[in-house]
mmCIF file of N, CA and C in Angstrom:
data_model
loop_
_atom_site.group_PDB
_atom_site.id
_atom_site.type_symbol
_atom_site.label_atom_id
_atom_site.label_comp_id
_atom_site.label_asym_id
_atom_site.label_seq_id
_atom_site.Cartn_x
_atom_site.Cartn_y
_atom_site.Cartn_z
ATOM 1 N N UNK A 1 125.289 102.306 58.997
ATOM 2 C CA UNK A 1 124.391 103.123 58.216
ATOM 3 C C UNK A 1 122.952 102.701 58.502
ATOM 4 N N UNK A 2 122.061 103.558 58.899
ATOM 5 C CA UNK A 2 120.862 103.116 59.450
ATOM 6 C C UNK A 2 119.761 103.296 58.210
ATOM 7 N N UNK A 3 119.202 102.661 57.987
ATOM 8 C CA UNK A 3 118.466 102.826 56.247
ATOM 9 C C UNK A 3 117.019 102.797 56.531
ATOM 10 N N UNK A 4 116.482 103.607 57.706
ATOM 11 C CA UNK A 4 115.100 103.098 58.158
ATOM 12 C C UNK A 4 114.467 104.271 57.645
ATOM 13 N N UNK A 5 114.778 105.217 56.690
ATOM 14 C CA UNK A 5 114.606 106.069 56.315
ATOM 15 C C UNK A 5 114.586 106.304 54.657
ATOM 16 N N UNK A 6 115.393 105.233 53.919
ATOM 17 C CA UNK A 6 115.730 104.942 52.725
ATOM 18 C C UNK A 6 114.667 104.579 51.598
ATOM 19 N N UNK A 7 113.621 104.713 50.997
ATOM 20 C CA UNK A 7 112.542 104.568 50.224
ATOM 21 C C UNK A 7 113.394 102.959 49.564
ATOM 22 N N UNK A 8 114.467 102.965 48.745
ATOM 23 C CA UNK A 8 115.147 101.687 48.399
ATOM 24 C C UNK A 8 115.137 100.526 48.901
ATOM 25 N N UNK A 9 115.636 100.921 50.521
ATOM 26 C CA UNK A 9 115.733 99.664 51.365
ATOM 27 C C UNK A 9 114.825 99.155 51.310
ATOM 28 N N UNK A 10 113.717 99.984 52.157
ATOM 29 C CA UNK A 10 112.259 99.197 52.007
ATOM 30 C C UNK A 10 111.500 98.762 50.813
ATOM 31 N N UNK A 11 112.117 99.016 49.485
ATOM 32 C CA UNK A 11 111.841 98.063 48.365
ATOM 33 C C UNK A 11 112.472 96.620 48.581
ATOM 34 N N UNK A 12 113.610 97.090 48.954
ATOM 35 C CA UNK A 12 114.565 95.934 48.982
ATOM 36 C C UNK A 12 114.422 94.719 49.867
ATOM 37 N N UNK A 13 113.600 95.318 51.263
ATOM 38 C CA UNK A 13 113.166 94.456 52.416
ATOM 39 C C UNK A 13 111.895 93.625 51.572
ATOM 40 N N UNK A 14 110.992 94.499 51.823
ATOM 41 C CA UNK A 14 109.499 93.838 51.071
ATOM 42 C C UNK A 14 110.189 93.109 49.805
ATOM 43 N N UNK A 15 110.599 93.496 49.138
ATOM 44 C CA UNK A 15 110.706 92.942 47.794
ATOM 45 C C UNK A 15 111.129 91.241 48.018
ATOM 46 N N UNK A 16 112.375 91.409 48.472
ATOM 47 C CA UNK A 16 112.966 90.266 48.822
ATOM 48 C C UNK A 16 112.345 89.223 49.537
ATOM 49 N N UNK A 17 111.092 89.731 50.406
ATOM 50 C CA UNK A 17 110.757 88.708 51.521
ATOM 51 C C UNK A 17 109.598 88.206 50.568
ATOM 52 N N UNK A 18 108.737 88.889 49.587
ATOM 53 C CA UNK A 18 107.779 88.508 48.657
ATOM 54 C C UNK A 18 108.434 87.536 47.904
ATOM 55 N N UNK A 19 109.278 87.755 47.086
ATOM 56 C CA UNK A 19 110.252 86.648 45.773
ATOM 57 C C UNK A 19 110.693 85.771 47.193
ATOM 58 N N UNK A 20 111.213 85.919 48.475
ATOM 59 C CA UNK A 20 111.703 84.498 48.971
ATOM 60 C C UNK A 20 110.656 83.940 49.784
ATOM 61 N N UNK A 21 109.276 83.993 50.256
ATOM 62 C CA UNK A 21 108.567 83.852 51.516
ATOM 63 C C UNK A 21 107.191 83.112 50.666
ATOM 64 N N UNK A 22 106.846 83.935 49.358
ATOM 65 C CA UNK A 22 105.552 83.881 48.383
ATOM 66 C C UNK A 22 104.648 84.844 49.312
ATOM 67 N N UNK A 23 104.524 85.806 49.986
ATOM 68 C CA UNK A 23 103.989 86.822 50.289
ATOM 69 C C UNK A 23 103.882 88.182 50.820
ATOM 70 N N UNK A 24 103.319 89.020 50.721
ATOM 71 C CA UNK A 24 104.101 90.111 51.667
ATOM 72 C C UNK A 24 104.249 90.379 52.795
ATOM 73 N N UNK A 25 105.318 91.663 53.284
ATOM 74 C CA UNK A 25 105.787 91.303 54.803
ATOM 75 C C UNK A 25 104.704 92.413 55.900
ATOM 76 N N UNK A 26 104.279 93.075 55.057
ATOM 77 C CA UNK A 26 103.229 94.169 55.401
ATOM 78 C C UNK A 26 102.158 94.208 54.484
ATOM 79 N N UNK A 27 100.571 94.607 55.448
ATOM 80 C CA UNK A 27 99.934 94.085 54.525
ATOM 81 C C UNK A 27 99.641 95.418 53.625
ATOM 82 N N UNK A 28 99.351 95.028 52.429
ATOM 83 C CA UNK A 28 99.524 95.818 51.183
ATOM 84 C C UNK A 28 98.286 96.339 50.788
ATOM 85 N N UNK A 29 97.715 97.452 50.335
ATOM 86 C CA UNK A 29 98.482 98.926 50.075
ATOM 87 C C UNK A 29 98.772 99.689 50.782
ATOM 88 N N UNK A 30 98.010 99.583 51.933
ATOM 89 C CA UNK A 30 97.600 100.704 53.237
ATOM 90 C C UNK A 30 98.586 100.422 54.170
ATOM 91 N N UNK A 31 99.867 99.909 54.260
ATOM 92 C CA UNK A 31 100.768 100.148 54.747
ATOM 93 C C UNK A 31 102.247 100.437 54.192
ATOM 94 N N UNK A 32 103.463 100.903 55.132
ATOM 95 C CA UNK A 32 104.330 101.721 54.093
ATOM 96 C C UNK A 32 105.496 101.761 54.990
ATOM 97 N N UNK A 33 106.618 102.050 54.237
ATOM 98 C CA UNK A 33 107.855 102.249 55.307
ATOM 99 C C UNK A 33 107.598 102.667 56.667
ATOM 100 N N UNK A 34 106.906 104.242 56.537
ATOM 101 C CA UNK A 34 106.491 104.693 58.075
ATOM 102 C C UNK A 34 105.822 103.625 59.106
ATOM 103 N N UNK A 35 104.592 102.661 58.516
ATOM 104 C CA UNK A 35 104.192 101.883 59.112
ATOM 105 C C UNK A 35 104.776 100.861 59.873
ATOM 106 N N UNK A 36 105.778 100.276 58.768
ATOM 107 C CA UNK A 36 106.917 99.250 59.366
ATOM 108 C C UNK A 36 107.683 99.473 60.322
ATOM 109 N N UNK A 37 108.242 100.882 60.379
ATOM 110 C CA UNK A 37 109.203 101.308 61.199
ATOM 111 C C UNK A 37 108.747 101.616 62.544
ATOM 112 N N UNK A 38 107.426 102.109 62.161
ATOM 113 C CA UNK A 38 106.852 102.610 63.891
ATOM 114 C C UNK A 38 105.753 102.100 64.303
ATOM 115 N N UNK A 39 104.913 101.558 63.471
ATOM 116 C CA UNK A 39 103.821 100.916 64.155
ATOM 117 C C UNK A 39 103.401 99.224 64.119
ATOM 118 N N UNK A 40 104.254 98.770 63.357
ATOM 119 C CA UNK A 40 104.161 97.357 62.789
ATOM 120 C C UNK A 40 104.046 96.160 64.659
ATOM 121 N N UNK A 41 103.002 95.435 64.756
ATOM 122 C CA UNK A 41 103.557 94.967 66.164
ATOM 123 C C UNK A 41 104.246 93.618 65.768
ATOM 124 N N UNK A 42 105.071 93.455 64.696
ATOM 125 C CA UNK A 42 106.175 92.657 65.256
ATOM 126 C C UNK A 42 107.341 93.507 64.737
ATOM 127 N N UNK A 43 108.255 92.267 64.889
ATOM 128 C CA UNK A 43 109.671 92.611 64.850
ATOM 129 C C UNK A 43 110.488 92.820 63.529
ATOM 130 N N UNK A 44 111.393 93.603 62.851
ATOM 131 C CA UNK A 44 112.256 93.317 61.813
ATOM 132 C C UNK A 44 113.197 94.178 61.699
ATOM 133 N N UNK A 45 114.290 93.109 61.742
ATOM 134 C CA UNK A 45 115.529 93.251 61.752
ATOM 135 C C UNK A 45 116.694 92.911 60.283
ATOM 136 N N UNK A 46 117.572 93.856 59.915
ATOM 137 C CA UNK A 46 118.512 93.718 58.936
ATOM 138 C C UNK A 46 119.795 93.669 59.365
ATOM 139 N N UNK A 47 120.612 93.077 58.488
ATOM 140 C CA UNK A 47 122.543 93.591 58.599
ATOM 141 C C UNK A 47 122.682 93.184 57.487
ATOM 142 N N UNK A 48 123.765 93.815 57.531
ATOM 143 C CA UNK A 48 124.528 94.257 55.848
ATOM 144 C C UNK A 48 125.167 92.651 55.476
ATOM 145 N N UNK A 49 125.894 92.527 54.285
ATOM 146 C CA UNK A 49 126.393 91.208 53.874
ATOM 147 C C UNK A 49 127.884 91.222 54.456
ATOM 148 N N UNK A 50 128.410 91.863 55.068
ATOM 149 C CA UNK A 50 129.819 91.700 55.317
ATOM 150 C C UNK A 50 130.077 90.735 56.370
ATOM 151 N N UNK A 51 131.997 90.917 56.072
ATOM 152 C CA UNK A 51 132.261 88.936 56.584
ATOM 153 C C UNK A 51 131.653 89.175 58.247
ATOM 154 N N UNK A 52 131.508 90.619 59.215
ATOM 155 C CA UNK A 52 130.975 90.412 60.211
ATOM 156 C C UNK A 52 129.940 91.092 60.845
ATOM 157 N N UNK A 53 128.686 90.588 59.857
ATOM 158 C CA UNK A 53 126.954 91.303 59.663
ATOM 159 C C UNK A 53 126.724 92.826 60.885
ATOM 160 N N UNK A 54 126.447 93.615 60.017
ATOM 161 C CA UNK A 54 126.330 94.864 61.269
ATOM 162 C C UNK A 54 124.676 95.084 61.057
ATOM 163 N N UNK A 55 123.987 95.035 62.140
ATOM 164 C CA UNK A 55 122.935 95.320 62.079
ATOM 165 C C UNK A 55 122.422 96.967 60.881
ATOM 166 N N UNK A 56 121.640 97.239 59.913
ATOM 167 C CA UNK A 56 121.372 98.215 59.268
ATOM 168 C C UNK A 56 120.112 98.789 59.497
ATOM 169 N N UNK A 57 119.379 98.348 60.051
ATOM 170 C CA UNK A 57 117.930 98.280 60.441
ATOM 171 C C UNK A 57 116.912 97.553 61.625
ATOM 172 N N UNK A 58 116.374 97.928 61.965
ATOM 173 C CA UNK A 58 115.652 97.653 63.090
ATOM 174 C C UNK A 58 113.914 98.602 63.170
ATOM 175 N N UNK A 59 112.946 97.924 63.424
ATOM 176 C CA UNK A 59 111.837 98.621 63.822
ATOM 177 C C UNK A 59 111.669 98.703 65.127
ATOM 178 N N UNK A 60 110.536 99.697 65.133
ATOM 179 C CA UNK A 60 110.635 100.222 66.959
ATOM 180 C C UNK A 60 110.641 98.846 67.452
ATOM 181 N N UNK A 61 109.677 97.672 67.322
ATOM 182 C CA UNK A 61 108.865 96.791 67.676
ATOM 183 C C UNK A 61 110.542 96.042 68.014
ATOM 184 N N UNK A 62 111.144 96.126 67.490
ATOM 185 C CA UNK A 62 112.594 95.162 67.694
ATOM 186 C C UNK A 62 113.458 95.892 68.910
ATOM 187 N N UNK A 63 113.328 97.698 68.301
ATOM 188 C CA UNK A 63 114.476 97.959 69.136
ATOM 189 C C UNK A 63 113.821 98.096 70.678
ATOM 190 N N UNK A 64 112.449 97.846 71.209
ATOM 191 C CA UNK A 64 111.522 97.747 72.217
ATOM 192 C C UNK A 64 112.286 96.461 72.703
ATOM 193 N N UNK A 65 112.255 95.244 72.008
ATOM 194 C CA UNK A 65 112.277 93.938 72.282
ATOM 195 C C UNK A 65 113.751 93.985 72.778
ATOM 196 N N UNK A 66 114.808 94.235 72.050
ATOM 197 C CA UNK A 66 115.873 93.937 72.252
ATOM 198 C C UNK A 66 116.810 95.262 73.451
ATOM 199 N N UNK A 67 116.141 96.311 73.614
ATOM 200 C CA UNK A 67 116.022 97.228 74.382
ATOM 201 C C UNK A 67 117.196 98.479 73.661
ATOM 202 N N UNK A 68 117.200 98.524 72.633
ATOM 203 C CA UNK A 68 118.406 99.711 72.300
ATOM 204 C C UNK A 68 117.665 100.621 71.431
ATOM 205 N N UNK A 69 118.103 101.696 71.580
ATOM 206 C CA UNK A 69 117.989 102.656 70.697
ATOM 207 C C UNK A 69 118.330 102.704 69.247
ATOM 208 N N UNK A 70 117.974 103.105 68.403
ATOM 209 C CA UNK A 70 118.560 102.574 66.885
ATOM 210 C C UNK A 70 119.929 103.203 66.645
ATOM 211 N N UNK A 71 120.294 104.506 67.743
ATOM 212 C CA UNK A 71 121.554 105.085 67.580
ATOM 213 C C UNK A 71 122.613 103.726 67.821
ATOM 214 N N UNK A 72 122.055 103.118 69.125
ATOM 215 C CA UNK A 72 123.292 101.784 69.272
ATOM 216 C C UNK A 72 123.081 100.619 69.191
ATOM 217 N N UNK A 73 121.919 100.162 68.154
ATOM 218 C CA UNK A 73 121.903 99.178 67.642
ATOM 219 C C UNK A 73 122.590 99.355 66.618
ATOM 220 N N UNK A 74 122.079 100.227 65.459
ATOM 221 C CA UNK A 74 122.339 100.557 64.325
ATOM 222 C C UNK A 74 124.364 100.375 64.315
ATOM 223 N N UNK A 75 124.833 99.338 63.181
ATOM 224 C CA UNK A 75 126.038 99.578 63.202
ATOM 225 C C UNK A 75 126.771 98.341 64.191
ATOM 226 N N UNK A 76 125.747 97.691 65.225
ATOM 227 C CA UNK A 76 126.704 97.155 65.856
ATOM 228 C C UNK A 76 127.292 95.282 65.143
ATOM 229 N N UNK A 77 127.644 94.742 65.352
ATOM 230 C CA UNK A 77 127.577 93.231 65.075
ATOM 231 C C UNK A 77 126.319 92.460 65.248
ATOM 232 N N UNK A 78 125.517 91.639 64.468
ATOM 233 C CA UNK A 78 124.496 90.869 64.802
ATOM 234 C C UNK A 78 124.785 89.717 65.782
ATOM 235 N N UNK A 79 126.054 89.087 65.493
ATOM 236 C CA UNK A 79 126.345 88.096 66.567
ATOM 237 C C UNK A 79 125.933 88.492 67.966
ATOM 238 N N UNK A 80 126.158 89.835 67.936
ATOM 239 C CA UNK A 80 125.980 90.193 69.882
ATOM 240 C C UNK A 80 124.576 90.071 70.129
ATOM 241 N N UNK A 81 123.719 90.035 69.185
ATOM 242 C CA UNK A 81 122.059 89.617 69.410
ATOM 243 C C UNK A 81 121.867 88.008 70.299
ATOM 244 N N UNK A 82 123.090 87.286 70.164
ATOM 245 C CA UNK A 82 123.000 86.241 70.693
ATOM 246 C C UNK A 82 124.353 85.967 71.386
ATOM 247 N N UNK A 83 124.053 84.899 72.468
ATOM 248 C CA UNK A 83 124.961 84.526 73.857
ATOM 249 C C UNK A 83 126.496 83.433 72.483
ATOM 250 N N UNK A 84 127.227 83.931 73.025
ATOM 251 C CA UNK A 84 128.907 83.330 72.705
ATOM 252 C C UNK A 84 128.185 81.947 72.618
ATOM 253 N N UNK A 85 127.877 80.828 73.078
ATOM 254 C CA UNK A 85 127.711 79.393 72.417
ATOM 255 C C UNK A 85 126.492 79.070 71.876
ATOM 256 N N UNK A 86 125.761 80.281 71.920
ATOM 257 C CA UNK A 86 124.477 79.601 70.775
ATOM 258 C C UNK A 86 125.121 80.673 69.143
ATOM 259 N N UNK A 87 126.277 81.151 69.238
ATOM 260 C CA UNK A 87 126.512 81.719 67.761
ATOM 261 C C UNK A 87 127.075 80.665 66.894
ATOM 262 N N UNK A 88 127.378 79.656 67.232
ATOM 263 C CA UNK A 88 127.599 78.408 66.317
ATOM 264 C C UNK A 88 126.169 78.205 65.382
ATOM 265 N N UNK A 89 124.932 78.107 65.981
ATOM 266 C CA UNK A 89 123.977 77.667 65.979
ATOM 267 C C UNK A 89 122.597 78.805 65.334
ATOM 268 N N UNK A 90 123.644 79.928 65.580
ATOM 269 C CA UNK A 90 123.396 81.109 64.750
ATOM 270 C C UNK A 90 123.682 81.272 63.557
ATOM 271 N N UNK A 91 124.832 80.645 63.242
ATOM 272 C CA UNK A 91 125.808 80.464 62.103
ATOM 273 C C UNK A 91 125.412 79.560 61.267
ATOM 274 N N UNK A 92 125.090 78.724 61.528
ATOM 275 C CA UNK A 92 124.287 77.355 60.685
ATOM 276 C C UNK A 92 122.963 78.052 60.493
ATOM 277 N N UNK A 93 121.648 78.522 60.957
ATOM 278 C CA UNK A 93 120.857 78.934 60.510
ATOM 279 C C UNK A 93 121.041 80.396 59.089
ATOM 280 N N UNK A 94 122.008 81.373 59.549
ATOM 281 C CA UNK A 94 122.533 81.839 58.434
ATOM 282 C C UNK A 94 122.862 81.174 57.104
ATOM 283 N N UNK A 95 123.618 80.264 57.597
ATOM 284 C CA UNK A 95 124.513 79.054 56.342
ATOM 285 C C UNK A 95 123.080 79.117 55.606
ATOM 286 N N UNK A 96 122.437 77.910 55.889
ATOM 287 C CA UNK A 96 121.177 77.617 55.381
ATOM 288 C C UNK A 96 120.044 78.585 55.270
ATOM 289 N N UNK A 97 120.538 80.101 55.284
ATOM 290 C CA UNK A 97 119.383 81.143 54.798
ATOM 291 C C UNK A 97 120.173 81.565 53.449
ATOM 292 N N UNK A 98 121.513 81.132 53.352
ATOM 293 C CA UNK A 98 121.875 81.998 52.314
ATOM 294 C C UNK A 98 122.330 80.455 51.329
ATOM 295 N N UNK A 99 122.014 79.326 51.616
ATOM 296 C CA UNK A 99 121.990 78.303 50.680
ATOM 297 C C UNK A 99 120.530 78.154 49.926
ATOM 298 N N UNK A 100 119.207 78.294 51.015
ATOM 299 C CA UNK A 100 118.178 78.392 50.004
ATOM 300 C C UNK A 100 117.420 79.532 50.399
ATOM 301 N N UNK A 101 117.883 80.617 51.159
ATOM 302 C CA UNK A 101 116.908 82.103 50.323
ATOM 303 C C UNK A 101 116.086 82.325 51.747
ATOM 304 N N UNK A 102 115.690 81.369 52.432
ATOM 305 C CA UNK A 102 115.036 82.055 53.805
ATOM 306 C C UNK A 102 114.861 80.673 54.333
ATOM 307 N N UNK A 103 114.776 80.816 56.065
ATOM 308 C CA UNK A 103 114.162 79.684 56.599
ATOM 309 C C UNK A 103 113.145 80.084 57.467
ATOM 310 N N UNK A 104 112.069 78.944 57.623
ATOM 311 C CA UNK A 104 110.859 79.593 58.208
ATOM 312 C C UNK A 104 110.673 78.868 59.691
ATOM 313 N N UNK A 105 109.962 79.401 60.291
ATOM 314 C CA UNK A 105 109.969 78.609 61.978
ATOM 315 C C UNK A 105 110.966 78.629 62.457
ATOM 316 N N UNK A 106 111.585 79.334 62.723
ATOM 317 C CA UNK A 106 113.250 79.263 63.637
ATOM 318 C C UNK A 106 113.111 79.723 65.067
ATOM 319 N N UNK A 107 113.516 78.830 65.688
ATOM 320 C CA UNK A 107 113.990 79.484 67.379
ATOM 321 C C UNK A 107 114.735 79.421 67.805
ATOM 322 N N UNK A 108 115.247 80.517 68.881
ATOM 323 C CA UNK A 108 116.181 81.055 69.413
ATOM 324 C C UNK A 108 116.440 81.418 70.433
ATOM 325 N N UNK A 109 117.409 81.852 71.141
ATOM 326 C CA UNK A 109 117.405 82.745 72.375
ATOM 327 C C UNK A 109 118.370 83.991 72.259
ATOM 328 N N UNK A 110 117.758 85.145 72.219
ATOM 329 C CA UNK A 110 118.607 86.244 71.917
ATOM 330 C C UNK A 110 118.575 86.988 72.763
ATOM 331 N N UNK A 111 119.895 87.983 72.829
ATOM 332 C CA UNK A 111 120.230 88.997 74.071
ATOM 333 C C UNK A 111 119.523 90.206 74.009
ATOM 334 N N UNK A 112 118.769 90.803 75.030
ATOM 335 C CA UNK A 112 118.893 92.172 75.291
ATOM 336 C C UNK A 112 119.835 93.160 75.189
ATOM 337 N N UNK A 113 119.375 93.996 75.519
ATOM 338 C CA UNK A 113 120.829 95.065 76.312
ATOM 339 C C UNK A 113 121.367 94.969 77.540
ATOM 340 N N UNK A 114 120.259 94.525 78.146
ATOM 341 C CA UNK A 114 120.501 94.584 79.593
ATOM 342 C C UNK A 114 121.001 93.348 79.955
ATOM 343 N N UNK A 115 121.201 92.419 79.311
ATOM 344 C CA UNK A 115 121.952 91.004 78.973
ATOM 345 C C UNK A 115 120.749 90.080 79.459
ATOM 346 N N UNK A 116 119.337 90.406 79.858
ATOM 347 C CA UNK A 116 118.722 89.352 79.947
ATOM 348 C C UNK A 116 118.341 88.656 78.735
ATOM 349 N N UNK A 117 117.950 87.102 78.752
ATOM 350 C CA UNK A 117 117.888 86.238 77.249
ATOM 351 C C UNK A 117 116.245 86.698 77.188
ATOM 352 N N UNK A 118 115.790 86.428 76.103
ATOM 353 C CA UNK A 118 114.199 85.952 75.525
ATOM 354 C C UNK A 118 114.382 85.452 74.323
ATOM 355 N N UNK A 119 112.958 84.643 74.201
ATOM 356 C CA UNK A 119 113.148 83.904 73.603
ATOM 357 C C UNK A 119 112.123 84.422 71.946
ATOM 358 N N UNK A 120 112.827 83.726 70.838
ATOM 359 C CA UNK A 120 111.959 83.924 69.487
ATOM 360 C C UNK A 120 111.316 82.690 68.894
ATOM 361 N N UNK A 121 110.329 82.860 68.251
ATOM 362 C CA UNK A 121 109.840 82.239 68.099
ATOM 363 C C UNK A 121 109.029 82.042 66.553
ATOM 364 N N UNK A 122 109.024 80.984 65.541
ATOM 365 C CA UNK A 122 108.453 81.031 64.157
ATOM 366 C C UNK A 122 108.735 82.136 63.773
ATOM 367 N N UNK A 123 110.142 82.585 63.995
ATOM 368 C CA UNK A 123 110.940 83.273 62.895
ATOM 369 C C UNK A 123 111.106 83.115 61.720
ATOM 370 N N UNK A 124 111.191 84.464 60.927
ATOM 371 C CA UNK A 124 111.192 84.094 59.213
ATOM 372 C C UNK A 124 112.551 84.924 59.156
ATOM 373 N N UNK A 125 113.546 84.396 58.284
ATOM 374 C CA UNK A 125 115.143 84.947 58.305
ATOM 375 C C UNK A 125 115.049 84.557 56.587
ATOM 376 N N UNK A 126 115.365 85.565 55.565
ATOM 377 C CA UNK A 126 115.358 85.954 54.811
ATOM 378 C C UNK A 126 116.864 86.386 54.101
ATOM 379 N N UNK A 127 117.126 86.263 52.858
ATOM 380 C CA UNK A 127 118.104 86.757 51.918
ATOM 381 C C UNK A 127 117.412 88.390 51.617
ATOM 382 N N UNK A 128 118.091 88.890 51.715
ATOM 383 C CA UNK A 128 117.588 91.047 50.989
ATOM 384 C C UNK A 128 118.481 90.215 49.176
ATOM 385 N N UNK A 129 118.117 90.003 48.568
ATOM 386 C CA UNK A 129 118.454 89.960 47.563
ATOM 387 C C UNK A 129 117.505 90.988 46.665
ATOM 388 N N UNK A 130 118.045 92.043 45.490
ATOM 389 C CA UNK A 130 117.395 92.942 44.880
ATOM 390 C C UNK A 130 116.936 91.728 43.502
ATOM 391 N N UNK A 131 116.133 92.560 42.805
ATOM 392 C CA UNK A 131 115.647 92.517 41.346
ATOM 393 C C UNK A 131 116.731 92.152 40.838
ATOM 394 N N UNK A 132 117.643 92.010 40.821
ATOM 395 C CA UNK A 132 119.063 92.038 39.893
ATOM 396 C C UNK A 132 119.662 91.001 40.106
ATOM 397 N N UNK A 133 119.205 90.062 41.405
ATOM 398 C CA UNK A 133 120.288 89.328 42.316
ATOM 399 C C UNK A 133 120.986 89.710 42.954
ATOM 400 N N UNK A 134 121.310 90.424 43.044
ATOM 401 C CA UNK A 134 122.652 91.092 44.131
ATOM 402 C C UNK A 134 122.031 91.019 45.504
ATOM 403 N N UNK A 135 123.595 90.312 46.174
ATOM 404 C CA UNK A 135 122.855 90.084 47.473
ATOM 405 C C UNK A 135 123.464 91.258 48.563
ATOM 406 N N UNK A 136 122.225 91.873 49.610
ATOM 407 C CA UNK A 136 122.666 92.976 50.314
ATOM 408 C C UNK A 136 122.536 92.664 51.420
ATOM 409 N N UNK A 137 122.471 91.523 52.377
ATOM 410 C CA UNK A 137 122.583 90.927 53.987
ATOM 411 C C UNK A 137 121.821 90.082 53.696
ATOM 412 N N UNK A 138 121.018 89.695 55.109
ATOM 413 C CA UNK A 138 119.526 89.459 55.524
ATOM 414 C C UNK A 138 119.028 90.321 56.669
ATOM 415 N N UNK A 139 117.658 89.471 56.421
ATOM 416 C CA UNK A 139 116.736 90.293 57.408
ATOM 417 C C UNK A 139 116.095 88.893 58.192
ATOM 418 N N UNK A 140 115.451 89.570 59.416
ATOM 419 C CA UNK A 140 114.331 88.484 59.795
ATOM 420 C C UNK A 140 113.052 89.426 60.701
ATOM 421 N N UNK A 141 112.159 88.629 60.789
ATOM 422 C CA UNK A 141 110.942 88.732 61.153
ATOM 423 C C UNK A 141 110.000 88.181 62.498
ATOM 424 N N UNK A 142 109.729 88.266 63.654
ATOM 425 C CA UNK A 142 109.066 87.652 64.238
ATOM 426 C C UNK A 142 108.083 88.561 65.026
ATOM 427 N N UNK A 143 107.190 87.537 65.510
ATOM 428 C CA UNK A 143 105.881 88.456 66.203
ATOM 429 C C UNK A 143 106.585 88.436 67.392
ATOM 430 N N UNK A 144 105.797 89.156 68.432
ATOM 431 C CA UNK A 144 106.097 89.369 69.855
ATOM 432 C C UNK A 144 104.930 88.875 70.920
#
């Protein structure tokens, strides 16, 4: 389900990264879902909470980086963002986003489409937790 369109989500993105980060993820007022999605120059990425995270979201700035279209990003597994032996290492940074709420400075090496690696850098990886608590994936963040 692709939610880059959803007025909610993007409460739910911003919201969450403000209550877990102490600031906002776009700068505020004069920017807006549309902004995030198409003109923002970094990256942000979502997947849902299930036992095997499907990507839900993506901005151009990501699906540029990672080279897919949102038709076949959207929906697929997040693990495939990264190479078979750094998903251990993927997995532990998750662990510890959803033990305290986000981690900041993270690096990585994640896949393309075209299977070449690049690299990330002072990543922000985030809980989507709503107003209510309820938890709905994560997200993360990086410049380019």
């Amino acid at each position: 389900m692709d939610v880059s369109d959803d007025p909610g989500f993007y409460a739910l993105l911003t919201g969450s990264f403000r209550r877990a980060v102490g600031r906002p993820l776009v700068p505020e007022p004069e920017c807006d879902a549309a902004w995030l999605q198409a003109e923002a120059p970094f990256a942000v990425l979502a997947h849902d909470g299930g036992d095997d995270p499907r990507f839900i979201y993506a901005n151009r700035t990501a699906l540029r980086i990672f080279g897919y279209a949102a038709a076949e990003l959207i929906g697929t597994p997040s693990r495939f963002s990264a190479e078979a032996p750094d998903r251990a290492e993927r997995q532990r940074l998750l662990d510890a986003v959803t033990h305290d709420g986000f981690v900041a400075n993270y690096a990585g090496i994640r896949i393309r489409k075209d299977g070449t690696r690049f690299p990330i850098r002072d990543a922000i990886v985030w809980q989507l937790v709503d107003e209510a608590g309820l938890l709905h994936g994560q997200a993360a963040t990086f410049a380019v």
